[in-house]
Amino acid sequence: MTRTITTVDALISAGLAPEAARPALDQVAQRYAVAVTPAVAALIQAPDDPIARQYVPDAAELLTQPWEQDDPTADAPFTPVKGVVHRYPDRALLKPLLACPVYCRFCFRREHVGPDGGLLSPAELDAALDWFARTPAVREAILTGGDPLMLSPRRLGGMLGRLAAMPHIELLRLHTRVPVAAPGLVTAALCAALPRDKPVYVCVHANHAREFSADAMAALAALHQAGVVLLGQSVLLAGVNDSAAALEDLFRAMLRARVKPYYLHQLDPAPGTARFAVPVERGRALLRELRGRVSGLAWPTYVQEGPGGTGKKPLGPAWEVT
Ligand SMILES: *Cc1c(COP(=O)(O)O)cnc(C)c1O
Ligand code: SF4
């Protein structure tokens, strides 16, 4: 397969969904974007395996539970100008676009992300960068989206360079799925476009050890060579990584790829994602099992987004030292 799958037709012809599911999946696809890259499709071994489950739409997405919310992390009230989210004093998000290489079925921004949405116009980008320039308390600019590595190297390099040139910006961070979902986008031109004068942290979103393919490993090695510090973030997902063995394999795969596990997120209650929910007590028990069994380097902080935009809260587990 050489092209990204973006339609129900293409999912069915690739054998990723049964013909009988077509009417329901058509409805899902009208509401939420679909994309399965060739790199991801190549990793799928069976329907509903831990890779397919993350990316292939499912009729269950049509059911919204009463507790699910369109903006579960409450970005909207913390948006001083379009494309910026400022929740913590010393750091702020810049969302230059809302397109991603793949569309995760559990995405907390699923009501907003999509292939044709959200690229800031040049004037909007200027206004967003101007906000960073006149907000000296902000030391860290975090590019997210959407996926900032979907931008052309020229455009991405331009905005990172403008941020790095601000004296109060001490570090740049990018949150991305590209190295695992579309490793071919990590080109020499992209690596060359990254600033060298300020630290660049790249936080890679991956949820299963198999996402670290040979091509993904090469893309991550190239970013490392370009001077980037690599971090990992994952979401605890039923049927994907909700066992001690799956988490152990995931965090070990990250370390082999020079990626330090940073956060394990509790699922945010976005609409139609209930099939991925894992109770917090179960998450704590899984991490407790891993403590001591894996290197301390493999240990992420397990966090949940507090209600109403109160920020990420560590969930433990905690120990008594006796
Ligand atoms: C998650 C998030 C950050 C980054 O938080 P860290 O704990 O530093 O990783 C920053 N701003 C907003 C609005 C966020 O949601
Ligand atoms: S890559 Fe991130 S923002 Fe994009 S669909 Fe997946 S979880 Fe959402």
Short mmCIF file of C-alpha atoms and ligand atoms in Angstrom, two decimals:
data_model
loop_
_atom_site.label_atom_id
_atom_site.label_comp_id
_atom_site.label_asym_id
_atom_site.label_seq_id
_atom_site.Cartn_x
_atom_site.Cartn_y
_atom_site.Cartn_z
CA MET A 1 0.00 0.00 0.00
CA THR A 2 1.41 3.37 -0.93
CA ARG A 3 -1.33 5.87 -0.05
CA THR A 4 -2.91 6.92 3.19
CA ILE A 5 -6.39 5.45 3.66
CA THR A 6 -8.91 8.23 4.33
CA THR A 7 -12.26 6.74 3.27
CA VAL A 8 -14.51 3.89 4.35
CA ASP A 9 -14.25 2.47 0.81
CA ALA A 10 -10.49 2.28 1.07
CA LEU A 11 -10.67 0.73 4.56
CA ILE A 12 -12.95 -2.00 3.25
CA SER A 13 -10.87 -2.69 0.14
CA ALA A 14 -7.72 -2.92 2.27
CA GLY A 15 -9.46 -5.57 4.40
CA LEU A 16 -9.35 -3.34 7.50
CA ALA A 17 -13.15 -3.27 7.93
CA PRO A 18 -15.90 -5.68 6.87
CA GLU A 19 -18.40 -4.72 4.16
CA ALA A 20 -21.23 -5.20 6.70
CA ALA A 21 -19.85 -2.31 8.78
CA ARG A 22 -20.15 0.18 5.90
CA PRO A 23 -23.36 2.03 6.92
CA ALA A 24 -22.17 2.62 10.49
CA LEU A 25 -18.63 3.55 9.43
CA ASP A 26 -19.98 6.01 6.87
CA GLN A 27 -21.71 7.79 9.76
CA VAL A 28 -18.54 7.71 11.89
CA ALA A 29 -16.47 9.08 9.00
CA GLN A 30 -18.92 11.96 8.52
CA ARG A 31 -18.30 13.05 12.09
CA TYR A 32 -14.63 12.17 12.72
CA ALA A 33 -11.64 12.24 10.37
CA VAL A 34 -10.09 8.94 9.26
CA ALA A 35 -6.47 8.37 8.22
CA VAL A 36 -4.39 5.20 8.25
CA THR A 37 -0.93 5.72 6.76
CA PRO A 38 0.86 2.96 4.82
CA ALA A 39 3.35 2.70 7.72
CA VAL A 40 0.54 2.02 10.19
CA ALA A 41 -1.40 -0.29 7.84
CA ALA A 42 1.76 -2.41 7.49
CA LEU A 43 1.80 -2.97 11.27
CA ILE A 44 -1.78 -4.27 11.47
CA GLN A 45 -1.81 -8.05 11.81
CA ALA A 46 -5.48 -8.67 12.60
CA PRO A 47 -8.72 -6.70 12.92
CA ASP A 48 -8.96 -5.06 16.33
CA ASP A 49 -5.33 -5.84 17.23
CA PRO A 50 -3.54 -3.17 19.32
CA ILE A 51 -2.56 -1.23 16.19
CA ALA A 52 -5.86 -1.49 14.29
CA ARG A 53 -7.83 -0.56 17.39
CA GLN A 54 -6.04 2.79 17.66
CA TYR A 55 -6.72 3.93 14.11
CA VAL A 56 -9.54 1.95 12.42
CA PRO A 57 -12.97 3.54 13.07
CA ASP A 58 -15.64 1.56 14.89
CA ALA A 59 -19.43 1.80 15.10
CA ALA A 60 -19.10 2.32 18.89
CA GLU A 61 -17.89 5.88 18.17
CA LEU A 62 -21.49 6.83 17.38
CA LEU A 63 -22.44 6.36 21.06
CA THR A 64 -21.66 9.38 23.20
CA GLN A 65 -21.77 8.72 26.95
CA PRO A 66 -23.33 11.32 29.27
CA TRP A 67 -19.94 12.14 30.85
CA GLU A 68 -18.12 12.64 27.54
CA GLN A 69 -17.25 16.20 26.46
CA ASP A 70 -16.32 17.98 23.21
CA ASP A 71 -13.39 19.83 24.81
CA PRO A 72 -12.41 17.53 27.73
CA THR A 73 -9.16 19.38 28.48
CA ALA A 74 -10.96 22.77 28.40
CA ASP A 75 -8.59 24.47 25.95
CA ALA A 76 -11.17 27.01 24.81
CA PRO A 77 -11.32 29.13 28.02
CA PHE A 78 -7.49 29.34 28.09
CA THR A 79 -7.10 30.67 24.53
CA PRO A 80 -5.84 34.30 24.57
CA VAL A 81 -5.48 34.41 20.76
CA LYS A 82 -6.40 31.89 18.09
CA GLY A 83 -4.00 28.91 18.09
CA VAL A 84 -2.57 29.55 21.61
CA VAL A 85 -3.51 27.77 24.88
CA HIS A 86 -2.06 29.31 28.07
CA ARG A 87 -2.96 27.30 31.16
CA TYR A 88 0.32 27.28 33.11
CA PRO A 89 2.31 30.48 33.78
CA ASP A 90 5.65 29.37 32.31
CA ARG A 91 4.58 27.49 29.18
CA ALA A 92 1.98 27.73 26.43
CA LEU A 93 0.74 25.67 23.51
CA LEU A 94 0.89 26.84 19.90
CA LYS A 95 -1.44 24.92 17.57
CA PRO A 96 -0.32 25.93 14.07
CA LEU A 97 -2.58 23.38 12.34
CA LEU A 98 -5.15 20.72 13.19
CA ALA A 99 -4.13 18.03 10.66
CA CYS A 100 -2.47 14.79 11.80
CA PRO A 101 -0.80 11.93 9.91
CA VAL A 102 -3.36 9.51 11.40
CA TYR A 103 -6.57 10.13 13.34
CA CYS A 104 -6.56 8.24 16.63
CA ARG A 105 -10.00 6.94 17.55
CA PHE A 106 -9.52 8.00 21.21
CA CYS A 107 -8.19 11.51 20.46
CA PHE A 108 -9.09 14.12 23.10
CA ARG A 109 -9.24 16.78 20.36
CA ARG A 110 -11.26 14.64 17.96
CA GLU A 111 -14.00 17.27 17.62
CA HIS A 112 -11.38 19.71 16.28
CA VAL A 113 -8.67 17.82 14.37
CA GLY A 114 -9.04 16.97 10.68
CA PRO A 115 -7.36 17.15 7.29
CA ASP A 116 -8.87 20.44 6.17
CA GLY A 117 -8.92 22.31 9.41
CA GLY A 118 -7.04 24.78 11.36
CA LEU A 119 -3.94 25.86 9.47
CA LEU A 120 -3.33 29.32 10.93
CA SER A 121 -3.29 31.98 8.23
CA PRO A 122 -0.08 34.04 8.03
CA ALA A 123 -1.85 36.89 9.88
CA GLU A 124 -3.14 34.53 12.58
CA LEU A 125 0.33 33.00 13.00
CA ASP A 126 1.80 36.49 13.30
CA ALA A 127 -0.75 37.32 16.00
CA ALA A 128 0.00 34.08 17.88
CA LEU A 129 3.77 34.65 17.72
CA ASP A 130 3.24 38.25 18.77
CA TRP A 131 1.39 36.95 21.86
CA PHE A 132 4.49 34.83 22.75
CA ALA A 133 6.74 37.86 22.14
CA ARG A 134 4.80 40.02 24.58
CA THR A 135 4.33 37.33 27.27
CA PRO A 136 7.76 37.15 28.94
CA ALA A 137 6.58 34.80 31.70
CA VAL A 138 6.40 32.06 29.06
CA ARG A 139 9.73 30.22 28.88
CA GLU A 140 8.57 27.22 26.85
CA ALA A 141 6.67 27.12 23.55
CA ILE A 142 4.95 23.78 22.96
CA LEU A 143 3.91 23.12 19.37
CA THR A 144 1.00 20.72 19.13
CA GLY A 145 -2.16 20.57 17.07
CA GLY A 146 -2.84 18.55 15.08
CA ASP A 147 0.72 17.52 14.45
CA PRO A 148 3.38 20.18 13.89
CA LEU A 149 5.64 17.76 11.96
CA MET A 150 2.97 17.74 9.22
CA LEU A 151 4.13 21.26 8.34
CA SER A 152 6.68 21.73 5.58
CA PRO A 153 10.24 22.05 6.94
CA ARG A 154 10.33 25.64 5.68
CA ARG A 155 7.15 26.64 7.50
CA LEU A 156 8.02 24.74 10.70
CA GLY A 157 11.61 26.00 10.71
CA GLY A 158 10.33 29.54 10.21
CA MET A 159 8.03 29.52 13.23
CA LEU A 160 10.52 27.68 15.49
CA GLY A 161 13.21 30.16 14.48
CA ARG A 162 10.97 33.11 15.34
CA LEU A 163 10.17 31.59 18.75
CA ALA A 164 13.81 30.69 19.47
CA ALA A 165 14.82 34.29 18.71
CA MET A 166 12.68 35.58 21.62
CA PRO A 167 15.05 36.09 24.58
CA HIS A 168 12.57 34.76 27.17
CA ILE A 169 11.88 31.53 25.26
CA GLU A 170 14.28 29.02 26.82
CA LEU A 171 13.08 25.86 25.15
CA LEU A 172 10.92 24.53 22.37
CA ARG A 173 8.80 21.41 22.55
CA LEU A 174 6.90 19.59 19.82
CA HIS A 175 4.23 16.95 20.39
CA THR A 176 3.98 14.56 17.45
CA ARG A 177 2.88 11.18 16.16
CA VAL A 178 4.83 11.54 12.88
CA PRO A 179 7.99 9.52 13.77
CA VAL A 180 5.90 6.38 14.37
CA ALA A 181 2.87 6.98 12.10
CA ALA A 182 4.56 8.58 9.07
CA PRO A 183 8.32 8.20 9.60
CA GLY A 184 9.00 9.17 5.97
CA LEU A 185 8.15 12.78 6.88
CA VAL A 186 11.24 12.97 9.10
CA THR A 187 13.52 14.07 6.28
CA ALA A 188 16.99 15.59 6.27
CA ALA A 189 15.31 18.89 5.37
CA LEU A 190 13.08 18.67 8.44
CA CYS A 191 16.02 17.88 10.74
CA ALA A 192 18.01 20.75 9.22
CA ALA A 193 15.11 23.15 9.85
CA LEU A 194 15.19 22.63 13.64
CA PRO A 195 16.86 25.41 15.66
CA ARG A 196 20.26 24.61 17.18
CA ASP A 197 20.62 27.57 19.52
CA LYS A 198 17.86 26.57 21.98
CA PRO A 199 16.98 23.07 23.25
CA VAL A 200 14.32 21.26 21.25
CA TYR A 201 12.32 18.53 23.02
CA VAL A 202 10.21 16.24 20.85
CA CYS A 203 7.51 14.29 22.68
CA VAL A 204 6.50 11.27 20.60
CA HIS A 205 3.02 9.82 21.03
CA ALA A 206 3.06 5.99 20.85
CA ASN A 207 0.97 3.41 22.64
CA HIS A 208 2.31 0.02 21.59
CA ALA A 209 5.77 -1.50 21.20
CA ARG A 210 5.00 -2.55 17.60
CA GLU A 211 4.72 1.12 16.60
CA PHE A 212 8.54 1.25 16.88
CA SER A 213 9.17 -0.19 13.41
CA ALA A 214 12.61 -0.10 11.75
CA ASP A 215 11.54 3.05 9.88
CA ALA A 216 10.30 4.67 13.11
CA MET A 217 13.60 3.82 14.82
CA ALA A 218 15.50 5.44 11.92
CA ALA A 219 13.34 8.59 12.09
CA LEU A 220 13.92 8.87 15.84
CA ALA A 221 17.66 8.31 15.42
CA ALA A 222 17.72 11.12 12.84
CA LEU A 223 15.96 13.50 15.25
CA HIS A 224 18.41 12.51 17.98
CA GLN A 225 21.30 13.21 15.61
CA ALA A 226 19.77 16.62 14.97
CA GLY A 227 20.24 17.40 18.67
CA VAL A 228 16.66 16.79 19.79
CA VAL A 229 15.85 15.38 23.26
CA LEU A 230 13.24 12.65 22.77
CA LEU A 231 10.39 12.01 25.21
CA GLY A 232 7.47 9.60 24.97
CA GLN A 233 3.83 10.04 25.82
CA SER A 234 1.21 7.33 25.79
CA VAL A 235 -2.45 6.94 26.61
CA LEU A 236 -3.58 3.98 28.73
CA LEU A 237 -6.01 2.24 26.35
CA ALA A 238 -8.17 -0.86 26.81
CA GLY A 239 -7.28 -3.51 24.25
CA VAL A 240 -4.07 -1.72 23.28
CA ASN A 241 -1.72 -1.51 26.27
CA ASP A 242 -3.75 -2.31 29.40
CA SER A 243 -1.53 -5.11 30.67
CA ALA A 244 1.77 -5.01 32.54
CA ALA A 245 3.42 -6.95 29.70
CA ALA A 246 2.19 -4.51 27.02
CA LEU A 247 3.34 -1.48 29.02
CA GLU A 248 6.70 -3.09 29.76
CA ASP A 249 7.22 -3.82 26.05
CA LEU A 250 6.15 -0.28 25.11
CA PHE A 251 8.46 1.50 27.56
CA ARG A 252 11.38 -0.81 26.70
CA ALA A 253 10.81 -0.13 22.98
CA MET A 254 10.86 3.60 23.72
CA LEU A 255 14.17 3.38 25.59
CA ARG A 256 15.74 1.40 22.72
CA ALA A 257 14.64 4.25 20.43
CA ARG A 258 16.30 6.84 22.78
CA VAL A 259 12.82 7.99 23.88
CA LYS A 260 12.38 8.61 27.63
CA PRO A 261 8.80 7.73 28.71
CA TYR A 262 7.42 11.00 30.06
CA TYR A 263 3.66 10.71 30.55
CA LEU A 264 1.15 7.88 30.63
CA HIS A 265 -2.19 9.64 30.24
CA GLN A 266 -5.47 8.52 31.65
CA LEU A 267 -7.97 8.65 28.76
CA ASP A 268 -9.73 12.01 28.42
CA PRO A 269 -13.49 11.53 28.03
CA ALA A 270 -13.92 12.72 24.42
CA PRO A 271 -17.13 11.67 22.65
CA GLY A 272 -17.41 8.05 21.48
CA THR A 273 -14.23 6.81 23.19
CA ALA A 274 -15.71 4.71 26.02
CA ARG A 275 -14.42 1.44 24.55
CA PHE A 276 -10.87 2.57 25.41
CA ALA A 277 -11.52 3.44 29.07
CA VAL A 278 -9.38 1.79 31.79
CA PRO A 279 -10.26 2.51 35.45
CA VAL A 280 -7.66 4.55 37.37
CA GLU A 281 -7.30 1.78 39.97
CA ARG A 282 -6.37 -0.64 37.20
CA GLY A 283 -3.80 1.83 35.83
CA ARG A 284 -2.23 2.21 39.26
CA ALA A 285 -2.10 -1.57 39.70
CA LEU A 286 -0.35 -1.97 36.34
CA LEU A 287 2.31 0.61 37.17
CA ARG A 288 2.80 -0.93 40.60
CA GLU A 289 3.53 -4.25 38.89
CA LEU A 290 6.15 -2.61 36.69
CA ARG A 291 8.05 -0.84 39.48
CA GLY A 292 11.32 -2.66 40.06
CA ARG A 293 10.70 -4.93 37.09
CA VAL A 294 11.78 -2.27 34.55
CA SER A 295 14.53 0.34 34.64
CA GLY A 296 13.60 3.54 36.42
CA LEU A 297 14.21 5.22 33.06
CA ALA A 298 11.20 3.31 31.71
CA TRP A 299 8.84 4.77 34.32
CA PRO A 300 6.47 7.54 33.12
CA THR A 301 4.34 9.79 35.31
CA TYR A 302 0.73 8.56 35.18
CA VAL A 303 -1.46 11.67 34.81
CA GLN A 304 -5.05 12.71 34.40
CA GLU A 305 -6.33 16.03 33.11
CA GLY A 306 -8.23 17.73 35.94
CA PRO A 307 -11.80 18.90 35.22
CA GLY A 308 -12.40 22.34 33.72
CA GLY A 309 -8.81 22.92 32.64
CA THR A 310 -7.23 22.55 36.08
CA GLY A 311 -4.23 20.80 34.50
CA LYS A 312 -2.49 17.44 34.65
CA LYS A 313 -2.53 15.69 38.01
CA PRO A 314 -0.23 12.73 38.84
CA LEU A 315 -2.28 9.65 39.76
CA GLY A 316 0.40 7.63 41.56
CA PRO A 317 0.63 4.83 42.52
CA ALA A 318 2.06 5.81 45.90
CA TRP A 319 4.01 3.69 48.37
CA GLU A 320 4.49 3.66 52.10
CA VAL A 321 8.16 3.18 52.98
CA THR A 322 8.19 0.91 56.02
C1 LIG B 1 -0.35 19.42 28.80
C2 LIG B 1 -0.25 20.86 28.65
C3 LIG B 1 0.98 21.51 28.78
C4 LIG B 1 2.27 20.77 29.09
O1 LIG B 1 2.27 20.30 30.39
P1 LIG B 1 3.55 19.58 30.98
O2 LIG B 1 3.10 19.04 32.28
O3 LIG B 1 4.64 20.60 31.06
O4 LIG B 1 3.93 18.52 29.98
C5 LIG B 1 1.03 22.88 28.65
N1 LIG B 1 -0.10 23.58 28.39
C6 LIG B 1 -1.30 23.00 28.28
C7 LIG B 1 -2.48 23.83 28.01
C8 LIG B 1 -1.42 21.61 28.40
O5 LIG B 1 -2.61 21.02 28.26
S1 SF4 B 2 -2.08 12.36 16.59
FE1 SF4 B 2 -2.70 13.35 18.54
S2 SF4 B 2 -3.97 15.12 17.95
FE2 SF4 B 2 -3.80 13.75 16.15
S3 SF4 B 2 -5.59 12.38 16.23
FE3 SF4 B 2 -3.92 11.31 17.31
S4 SF4 B 2 -4.17 11.89 19.48
FE4 SF4 B 2 -5.36 13.38 18.25
#
